[in-house]
PDB file of C-alpha atoms in Angstrom:
ATOM      1  CA  GLU A   1      -0.074   0.297   0.113  1.00 84.00           C
ATOM      2  CA  ASP A   2       1.169   3.444  -0.789  1.00 87.00           C
ATOM      3  CA  GLN A   3       2.102   5.189   2.309  1.00 91.00           C
ATOM      4  CA  VAL A   4       3.524   8.524   3.210  1.00 95.00           C
ATOM      5  CA  THR A   5       4.983   9.223   7.080  1.00 96.00           C
ATOM      6  CA  GLN A   6       5.804  12.486   8.438  1.00 97.00           C
ATOM      7  CA  SER A   7       8.240  12.976  11.337  1.00 97.00           C
ATOM      8  CA  PRO A   8       8.291  14.499  14.154  1.00 97.00           C
ATOM      9  CA  GLU A   9       4.300  14.941  14.682  1.00 96.00           C
ATOM     10  CA  ALA A  10       5.466  18.217  16.398  1.00 97.00           C
ATOM     11  CA  LEU A  11       8.390  20.150  16.733  1.00 98.00           C
ATOM     12  CA  ARG A  12       8.921  23.410  18.877  1.00 98.00           C
ATOM     13  CA  LEU A  13      11.864  25.630  18.063  1.00 97.00           C
ATOM     14  CA  GLN A  14      13.081  28.785  19.272  1.00 97.00           C
ATOM     15  CA  GLU A  15      13.781  31.580  16.775  1.00 97.00           C
ATOM     16  CA  GLY A  16      17.126  30.902  14.716  1.00 97.00           C
ATOM     17  CA  GLU A  17      17.188  27.471  15.791  1.00 97.00           C
ATOM     18  CA  SER A  18      17.782  25.622  12.626  1.00 98.00           C
ATOM     19  CA  SER A  19      16.358  21.764  12.067  1.00 98.00           C
ATOM     20  CA  SER A  20      14.578  19.245   9.631  1.00 98.00           C
ATOM     21  CA  LEU A  21      11.230  17.557   9.011  1.00 98.00           C
ATOM     22  CA  ASN A  22      11.170  14.260   7.692  1.00 98.00           C
ATOM     23  CA  CYS A  23       8.717  12.774   5.303  1.00 98.00           C
ATOM     24  CA  SER A  24       9.485   9.079   4.170  1.00 97.00           C
ATOM     25  CA  TYR A  25       7.364   7.415   1.462  1.00 95.00           C
ATOM     26  CA  THR A  26       6.532   3.856   0.465  1.00 93.00           C
ATOM     27  CA  VAL A  27       4.847   4.160  -3.006  1.00 87.00           C
ATOM     28  CA  SER A  28       5.021   2.517  -6.709  1.00 85.00           C
ATOM     29  CA  GLY A  29       5.937   5.048  -9.188  1.00 87.00           C
ATOM     30  CA  LEU A  30       6.746   8.577  -7.496  1.00 89.00           C
ATOM     31  CA  ARG A  31       6.085  11.279 -10.249  1.00 89.00           C
ATOM     32  CA  GLY A  32       6.373  14.326  -7.546  1.00 91.00           C
ATOM     33  CA  LEU A  33       7.226  14.946  -3.909  1.00 95.00           C
ATOM     34  CA  PHE A  34       4.951  17.948  -2.632  1.00 96.00           C
ATOM     35  CA  TRP A  35       5.503  20.024   0.063  1.00 97.00           C
ATOM     36  CA  TYR A  36       2.740  22.325   1.210  1.00 97.00           C
ATOM     37  CA  ARG A  37       1.920  24.751   4.408  1.00 97.00           C
ATOM     38  CA  GLN A  38      -0.907  24.846   5.985  1.00 96.00           C
ATOM     39  CA  ASP A  39      -1.706  27.528   8.756  1.00 96.00           C
ATOM     40  CA  PRO A  40      -4.697  27.095  11.261  1.00 93.00           C
ATOM     41  CA  GLY A  41      -8.137  27.446   9.461  1.00 91.00           C
ATOM     42  CA  LYS A  42      -6.982  27.700   5.893  1.00 94.00           C
ATOM     43  CA  GLY A  43      -6.114  25.257   3.068  1.00 95.00           C
ATOM     44  CA  PRO A  44      -2.729  23.885   2.121  1.00 96.00           C
ATOM     45  CA  GLU A  45      -0.504  26.276   0.430  1.00 96.00           C
ATOM     46  CA  PHE A  46       2.165  24.905  -2.158  1.00 95.00           C
ATOM     47  CA  LEU A  47       5.866  25.141  -1.529  1.00 97.00           C
ATOM     48  CA  PHE A  48       7.810  22.751  -4.070  1.00 94.00           C
ATOM     49  CA  THR A  49       7.673  20.161  -5.899  1.00 95.00           C
ATOM     50  CA  LEU A  50      10.698  17.369  -6.312  1.00 96.00           C
ATOM     51  CA  TYR A  51      10.799  15.043  -9.013  1.00 93.00           C
ATOM     52  CA  SER A  52      13.690  12.951  -8.890  1.00 92.00           C
ATOM     53  CA  ALA A  53      16.594  11.643  -5.938  1.00 94.00           C
ATOM     54  CA  GLY A  54      19.194  14.435  -5.518  1.00 95.00           C
ATOM     55  CA  GLU A  55      17.002  17.343  -6.307  1.00 96.00           C
ATOM     56  CA  GLU A  56      17.061  20.337  -4.030  1.00 97.00           C
ATOM     57  CA  LYS A  57      14.655  23.660  -3.959  1.00 97.00           C
ATOM     58  CA  GLU A  58      14.849  26.618  -2.116  1.00 97.00           C
ATOM     59  CA  LYS A  59      12.651  29.278  -1.015  1.00 95.00           C
ATOM     60  CA  GLU A  60      13.659  32.033   1.622  1.00 95.00           C
ATOM     61  CA  ARG A  61      14.635  29.960   4.977  1.00 96.00           C
ATOM     62  CA  LEU A  62      13.251  26.890   3.610  1.00 98.00           C
ATOM     63  CA  LYS A  63      15.188  24.190   1.481  1.00 98.00           C
ATOM     64  CA  ALA A  64      13.561  20.808   0.527  1.00 98.00           C
ATOM     65  CA  THR A  65      15.622  17.801  -0.580  1.00 98.00           C
ATOM     66  CA  LEU A  66      14.693  14.365  -2.181  1.00 97.00           C
ATOM     67  CA  THR A  67      16.215  10.911  -2.035  1.00 95.00           C
ATOM     68  CA  LYS A  68      14.665   7.609  -3.179  1.00 92.00           C
ATOM     69  CA  LYS A  69      13.080   6.946   0.248  1.00 93.00           C
ATOM     70  CA  GLU A  70      12.600  10.162   1.748  1.00 96.00           C
ATOM     71  CA  SER A  71      12.480  13.921   1.581  1.00 98.00           C
ATOM     72  CA  PHE A  72      13.582  16.438   3.955  1.00 98.00           C
ATOM     73  CA  LEU A  73      12.336  20.049   4.628  1.00 98.00           C
ATOM     74  CA  HIS A  74      15.217  21.992   6.299  1.00 98.00           C
ATOM     75  CA  ILE A  75      14.483  25.218   8.063  1.00 98.00           C
ATOM     76  CA  THR A  76      17.316  27.530   8.589  1.00 97.00           C
ATOM     77  CA  ALA A  77      17.274  30.264  11.313  1.00 97.00           C
ATOM     78  CA  PRO A  78      13.257  30.059  11.379  1.00 97.00           C
ATOM     79  CA  LYS A  79      11.176  32.972  12.564  1.00 97.00           C
ATOM     80  CA  PRO A  80       7.903  33.154  14.380  1.00 97.00           C
ATOM     81  CA  GLU A  81       5.691  33.471  10.948  1.00 97.00           C
ATOM     82  CA  ASP A  82       7.300  30.157   9.739  1.00 97.00           C
ATOM     83  CA  SER A  83       5.136  28.462  12.408  1.00 98.00           C
ATOM     84  CA  ALA A  84       2.531  25.951  10.690  1.00 98.00           C
ATOM     85  CA  THR A  85       1.755  22.692   9.904  1.00 97.00           C
ATOM     86  CA  TYR A  86       3.851  21.362   6.839  1.00 98.00           C
ATOM     87  CA  LEU A  87       2.265  18.811   4.829  1.00 97.00           C
ATOM     88  CA  CYS A  88       4.364  16.169   2.338  1.00 97.00           C
ATOM     89  CA  ALA A  89       2.497  14.657  -0.369  1.00 95.00           C
ATOM     90  CA  ALA A  90       3.112  12.096  -2.984  1.00 93.00           C
ATOM     91  CA  GLY A  91       1.917  12.149  -6.576  1.00 90.00           C
ATOM     92  CA  LEU A  92       2.096   8.888  -8.177  1.00 87.00           C
ATOM     93  CA  ARG A  93       2.188   7.483 -11.508  1.00 84.00           C
ATOM     94  CA  GLY A  94      -1.017   6.650 -13.189  1.00 79.00           C
ATOM     95  CA  SER A  95      -2.623   8.376  -9.925  1.00 77.00           C
ATOM     96  CA  GLN A  96      -4.926  11.185 -12.357  1.00 74.00           C
ATOM     97  CA  GLY A  97      -3.958  13.959 -10.086  1.00 73.00           C
ATOM     98  CA  ASN A  98      -4.729  12.298  -6.623  1.00 81.00           C
ATOM     99  CA  LEU A  99      -2.151  13.092  -4.051  1.00 88.00           C
ATOM    100  CA  ILE A 100      -1.340  10.594  -1.088  1.00 91.00           C
ATOM    101  CA  PHE A 101      -0.934  13.157   1.888  1.00 94.00           C
ATOM    102  CA  GLY A 102       1.208  12.649   5.060  1.00 95.00           C
ATOM    103  CA  LYS A 103      -0.219  13.559   8.644  1.00 95.00           C
ATOM    104  CA  GLY A 104       2.116  16.488   8.685  1.00 96.00           C
ATOM    105  CA  THR A 105       4.372  18.297  11.221  1.00 97.00           C
ATOM    106  CA  LYS A 106       2.994  20.741  13.282  1.00 97.00           C
ATOM    107  CA  LEU A 107       6.064  23.415  13.573  1.00 98.00           C
ATOM    108  CA  SER A 108       6.195  26.083  16.332  1.00 98.00           C
ATOM    109  CA  VAL A 109       8.640  28.576  16.410  1.00 98.00           C
ATOM    110  CA  LYS A 110       9.130  30.680  19.516  1.00 97.00           C
ATOM    111  CA  PRO A 111      10.691  34.285  19.666  1.00 95.00           C
TER     112      PRO A 111
ATOM    113  CA  ASP B   1      -9.535  37.545  -6.201  1.00 66.00           C
ATOM    114  CA  THR B   2      -9.116  34.266  -4.473  1.00 72.00           C
ATOM    115  CA  ALA B   3      -8.264  31.639  -6.704  1.00 93.00           C
ATOM    116  CA  VAL B   4     -10.230  28.700  -4.998  1.00 97.00           C
ATOM    117  CA  SER B   5     -13.379  29.612  -3.036  1.00 96.00           C
ATOM    118  CA  GLN B   6     -15.403  27.498  -1.286  1.00 96.00           C
ATOM    119  CA  THR B   7     -18.570  28.478   0.580  1.00 96.00           C
ATOM    120  CA  PRO B   8     -19.978  28.458   3.653  1.00 97.00           C
ATOM    121  CA  LYS B   9     -16.544  28.593   5.623  1.00 97.00           C
ATOM    122  CA  TYR B  10     -18.529  26.795   8.820  1.00 97.00           C
ATOM    123  CA  LEU B  11     -21.570  24.774   8.277  1.00 97.00           C
ATOM    124  CA  VAL B  12     -23.550  23.368  11.709  1.00 97.00           C
ATOM    125  CA  THR B  13     -26.520  21.216  11.048  1.00 97.00           C
ATOM    126  CA  GLN B  14     -28.431  18.586  12.833  1.00 97.00           C
ATOM    127  CA  MET B  15     -27.923  14.618  12.064  1.00 97.00           C
ATOM    128  CA  GLY B  16     -30.243  13.563   9.049  1.00 97.00           C
ATOM    129  CA  ASN B  17     -30.041  16.788   7.251  1.00 97.00           C
ATOM    130  CA  ASP B  18     -28.848  17.621   3.752  1.00 97.00           C
ATOM    131  CA  LYS B  19     -26.175  20.299   3.019  1.00 97.00           C
ATOM    132  CA  SER B  20     -24.265  21.295   0.069  1.00 97.00           C
ATOM    133  CA  ILE B  21     -20.905  22.868  -0.293  1.00 98.00           C
ATOM    134  CA  LYS B  22     -19.939  25.277  -3.175  1.00 97.00           C
ATOM    135  CA  CYS B  23     -16.501  25.601  -4.786  1.00 97.00           C
ATOM    136  CA  GLU B  24     -15.365  27.790  -7.526  1.00 97.00           C
ATOM    137  CA  GLN B  25     -11.854  28.453  -9.092  1.00 97.00           C
ATOM    138  CA  ASN B  26     -10.889  31.177 -11.545  1.00 96.00           C
ATOM    139  CA  LEU B  27      -7.574  29.796 -12.524  1.00 95.00           C
ATOM    140  CA  GLY B  28      -8.668  28.199 -15.504  1.00 95.00           C
ATOM    141  CA  HIS B  29      -7.787  24.645 -14.338  1.00 94.00           C
ATOM    142  CA  ASP B  30      -9.122  21.474 -15.988  1.00 93.00           C
ATOM    143  CA  THR B  31      -9.220  19.503 -12.700  1.00 93.00           C
ATOM    144  CA  MET B  32     -10.972  19.752  -9.627  1.00 95.00           C
ATOM    145  CA  TYR B  33     -11.215  17.754  -6.395  1.00 94.00           C
ATOM    146  CA  TRP B  34     -12.776  17.371  -3.089  1.00 95.00           C
ATOM    147  CA  TYR B  35     -10.559  16.335   0.027  1.00 95.00           C
ATOM    148  CA  LYS B  36     -11.763  15.531   3.531  1.00 95.00           C
ATOM    149  CA  GLN B  37      -9.363  16.428   6.411  1.00 94.00           C
ATOM    150  CA  ASP B  38     -10.519  14.437   9.600  1.00 89.00           C
ATOM    151  CA  SER B  39      -9.728  15.148  13.310  1.00 82.00           C
ATOM    152  CA  LYS B  40      -6.441  13.762  12.869  1.00 80.00           C
ATOM    153  CA  LYS B  41      -5.813  16.386  10.250  1.00 79.00           C
ATOM    154  CA  PHE B  42      -4.954  13.384   7.691  1.00 86.00           C
ATOM    155  CA  LEU B  43      -6.082  14.585   3.945  1.00 93.00           C
ATOM    156  CA  LYS B  44      -7.677  11.950   1.638  1.00 92.00           C
ATOM    157  CA  ILE B  45      -8.991  12.673  -1.576  1.00 92.00           C
ATOM    158  CA  MET B  46     -12.791  11.717  -2.085  1.00 93.00           C
ATOM    159  CA  PHE B  47     -13.626  12.686  -5.677  1.00 92.00           C
ATOM    160  CA  SER B  48     -11.940  14.228  -8.562  1.00 91.00           C
ATOM    161  CA  TYR B  49     -13.357  15.912 -11.922  1.00 92.00           C
ATOM    162  CA  ASN B  50     -11.848  16.584 -15.005  1.00 90.00           C
ATOM    163  CA  ASN B  51     -13.536  18.819 -17.414  1.00 88.00           C
ATOM    164  CA  LYS B  52     -16.691  18.128 -15.675  1.00 85.00           C
ATOM    165  CA  GLU B  53     -16.244  14.296 -15.811  1.00 88.00           C
ATOM    166  CA  LEU B  54     -15.881  12.317 -12.833  1.00 88.00           C
ATOM    167  CA  ILE B  55     -12.456  10.406 -12.538  1.00 87.00           C
ATOM    168  CA  ILE B  56     -11.771   9.508  -9.181  1.00 82.00           C
ATOM    169  CA  ASN B  57     -14.494   8.108  -6.540  1.00 81.00           C
ATOM    170  CA  GLU B  58     -12.790   7.132  -3.745  1.00 82.00           C
ATOM    171  CA  THR B  59     -14.601   4.860  -1.066  1.00 78.00           C
ATOM    172  CA  VAL B  60     -16.918   7.667  -0.237  1.00 88.00           C
ATOM    173  CA  PRO B  61     -20.767   6.683   0.885  1.00 90.00           C
ATOM    174  CA  ASN B  62     -23.156   7.425  -1.611  1.00 91.00           C
ATOM    175  CA  ARG B  63     -24.585   9.919   0.667  1.00 95.00           C
ATOM    176  CA  PHE B  64     -22.146  12.198  -0.836  1.00 95.00           C
ATOM    177  CA  SER B  65     -22.571  13.383  -4.539  1.00 94.00           C
ATOM    178  CA  PRO B  66     -20.516  15.844  -6.214  1.00 93.00           C
ATOM    179  CA  LYS B  67     -21.693  18.056  -9.138  1.00 93.00           C
ATOM    180  CA  SER B  68     -19.701  19.758 -11.577  1.00 93.00           C
ATOM    181  CA  PRO B  69     -21.882  22.178 -13.791  1.00 92.00           C
ATOM    182  CA  ASP B  70     -18.983  23.558 -15.713  1.00 92.00           C
ATOM    183  CA  LYS B  71     -14.967  23.324 -15.408  1.00 92.00           C
ATOM    184  CA  ALA B  72     -14.836  26.301 -13.094  1.00 95.00           C
ATOM    185  CA  HIS B  73     -17.284  24.912 -10.494  1.00 96.00           C
ATOM    186  CA  LEU B  74     -17.732  21.830  -8.163  1.00 96.00           C
ATOM    187  CA  ASN B  75     -20.201  21.380  -5.544  1.00 96.00           C
ATOM    188  CA  LEU B  76     -20.638  18.798  -3.002  1.00 97.00           C
ATOM    189  CA  HIS B  77     -24.027  17.777  -1.836  1.00 97.00           C
ATOM    190  CA  ILE B  78     -24.702  15.339   1.534  1.00 96.00           C
ATOM    191  CA  ASN B  79     -27.661  13.776   2.157  1.00 96.00           C
ATOM    192  CA  SER B  80     -28.708  12.107   5.444  1.00 97.00           C
ATOM    193  CA  LEU B  81     -25.700  13.607   7.391  1.00 97.00           C
ATOM    194  CA  GLU B  82     -23.876  11.649  10.103  1.00 96.00           C
ATOM    195  CA  LEU B  83     -22.025  12.525  13.184  1.00 95.00           C
ATOM    196  CA  GLY B  84     -19.033  11.405  11.525  1.00 93.00           C
ATOM    197  CA  ASP B  85     -19.199  13.458   8.482  1.00 95.00           C
ATOM    198  CA  SER B  86     -17.828  15.988  11.023  1.00 96.00           C
ATOM    199  CA  ALA B  87     -14.594  17.128   9.285  1.00 96.00           C
ATOM    200  CA  VAL B  88     -12.833  19.936   7.187  1.00 97.00           C
ATOM    201  CA  TYR B  89     -13.899  19.390   3.555  1.00 97.00           C
ATOM    202  CA  PHE B  90     -11.124  21.155   0.946  1.00 97.00           C
ATOM    203  CA  CYS B  91     -12.123  21.995  -2.492  1.00 97.00           C
ATOM    204  CA  ALA B  92      -8.860  22.254  -4.761  1.00 96.00           C
ATOM    205  CA  SER B  93      -7.904  22.416  -8.705  1.00 95.00           C
ATOM    206  CA  SER B  94      -4.993  21.695 -10.700  1.00 93.00           C
ATOM    207  CA  GLN B  95      -4.004  22.356 -14.350  1.00 91.00           C
ATOM    208  CA  SER B  96      -4.716  18.797 -14.989  1.00 87.00           C
ATOM    209  CA  THR B  97      -4.894  15.313 -13.583  1.00 84.00           C
ATOM    210  CA  ALA B  98      -0.821  14.668 -14.319  1.00 85.00           C
ATOM    211  CA  PRO B  99       0.578  13.358 -11.048  1.00 81.00           C
ATOM    212  CA  TRP B 100       3.282  16.260 -10.717  1.00 83.00           C
ATOM    213  CA  GLU B 101       0.607  18.990 -10.972  1.00 87.00           C
ATOM    214  CA  LYS B 102       0.608  20.981  -7.736  1.00 89.00           C
ATOM    215  CA  LEU B 103      -2.800  21.388  -6.449  1.00 93.00           C
ATOM    216  CA  PHE B 104      -4.337  24.883  -5.252  1.00 95.00           C
ATOM    217  CA  PHE B 105      -6.731  24.488  -2.420  1.00 96.00           C
ATOM    218  CA  GLY B 106      -9.678  26.537  -0.879  1.00 97.00           C
ATOM    219  CA  SER B 107      -9.839  27.428   2.707  1.00 96.00           C
ATOM    220  CA  GLY B 108     -11.997  24.953   3.507  1.00 97.00           C
ATOM    221  CA  THR B 109     -15.620  24.185   5.120  1.00 97.00           C
ATOM    222  CA  GLN B 110     -15.509  23.090   8.557  1.00 97.00           C
ATOM    223  CA  LEU B 111     -18.741  20.926   8.963  1.00 97.00           C
ATOM    224  CA  SER B 112     -20.182  19.791  12.351  1.00 97.00           C
ATOM    225  CA  VAL B 113     -22.855  17.303  12.720  1.00 97.00           C
ATOM    226  CA  LEU B 114     -24.708  17.617  16.057  1.00 95.00           C
TER     227      LEU B 114
END
């Protein structure tokens, strides 16, 4: 069964304290690994798509990387406004657009 | 202008009632979806439509009926609401059904069945 697992479930950081979120996937035919940010009471907002192992993408303090089994979202010197739930999702060959989501990591950054 | 908009934002209703959630996208996308986010925050696909045609229908009770009058709209009607239907329902759209296409989500409808 196709599965996406995120860890940790929750992460508390001090402002400026860098860390990484993990997304491991067991799927057949990965065609895209997605990262989304979700703020309370809002829908997920797209951050990155990674297509192949070794690929990296950056946006401000966020950097996403991909291997054959997992993806990492690295947060460098986070700020309180980075507090949100980060969702990982897999787009699969033949899926017709359906994404398989992980349960997310809730990040809290304290000033 | 909001890219994907859904109404209402909150829906509180009694068991057994029938309710509808509306969704509209102004991105010109071909594909629209309904996702359900349960109390554990797990997002799961319910339905997807491509050019008004149903292409994904996951294991969802037939009390849930999506309708797509045109490419820009996808509504969700729920009959005989049950307590277990309480969740947040998200509408989303994408350019196509290709598995590498990113999804754009609405802000969600929080459904509470009493």
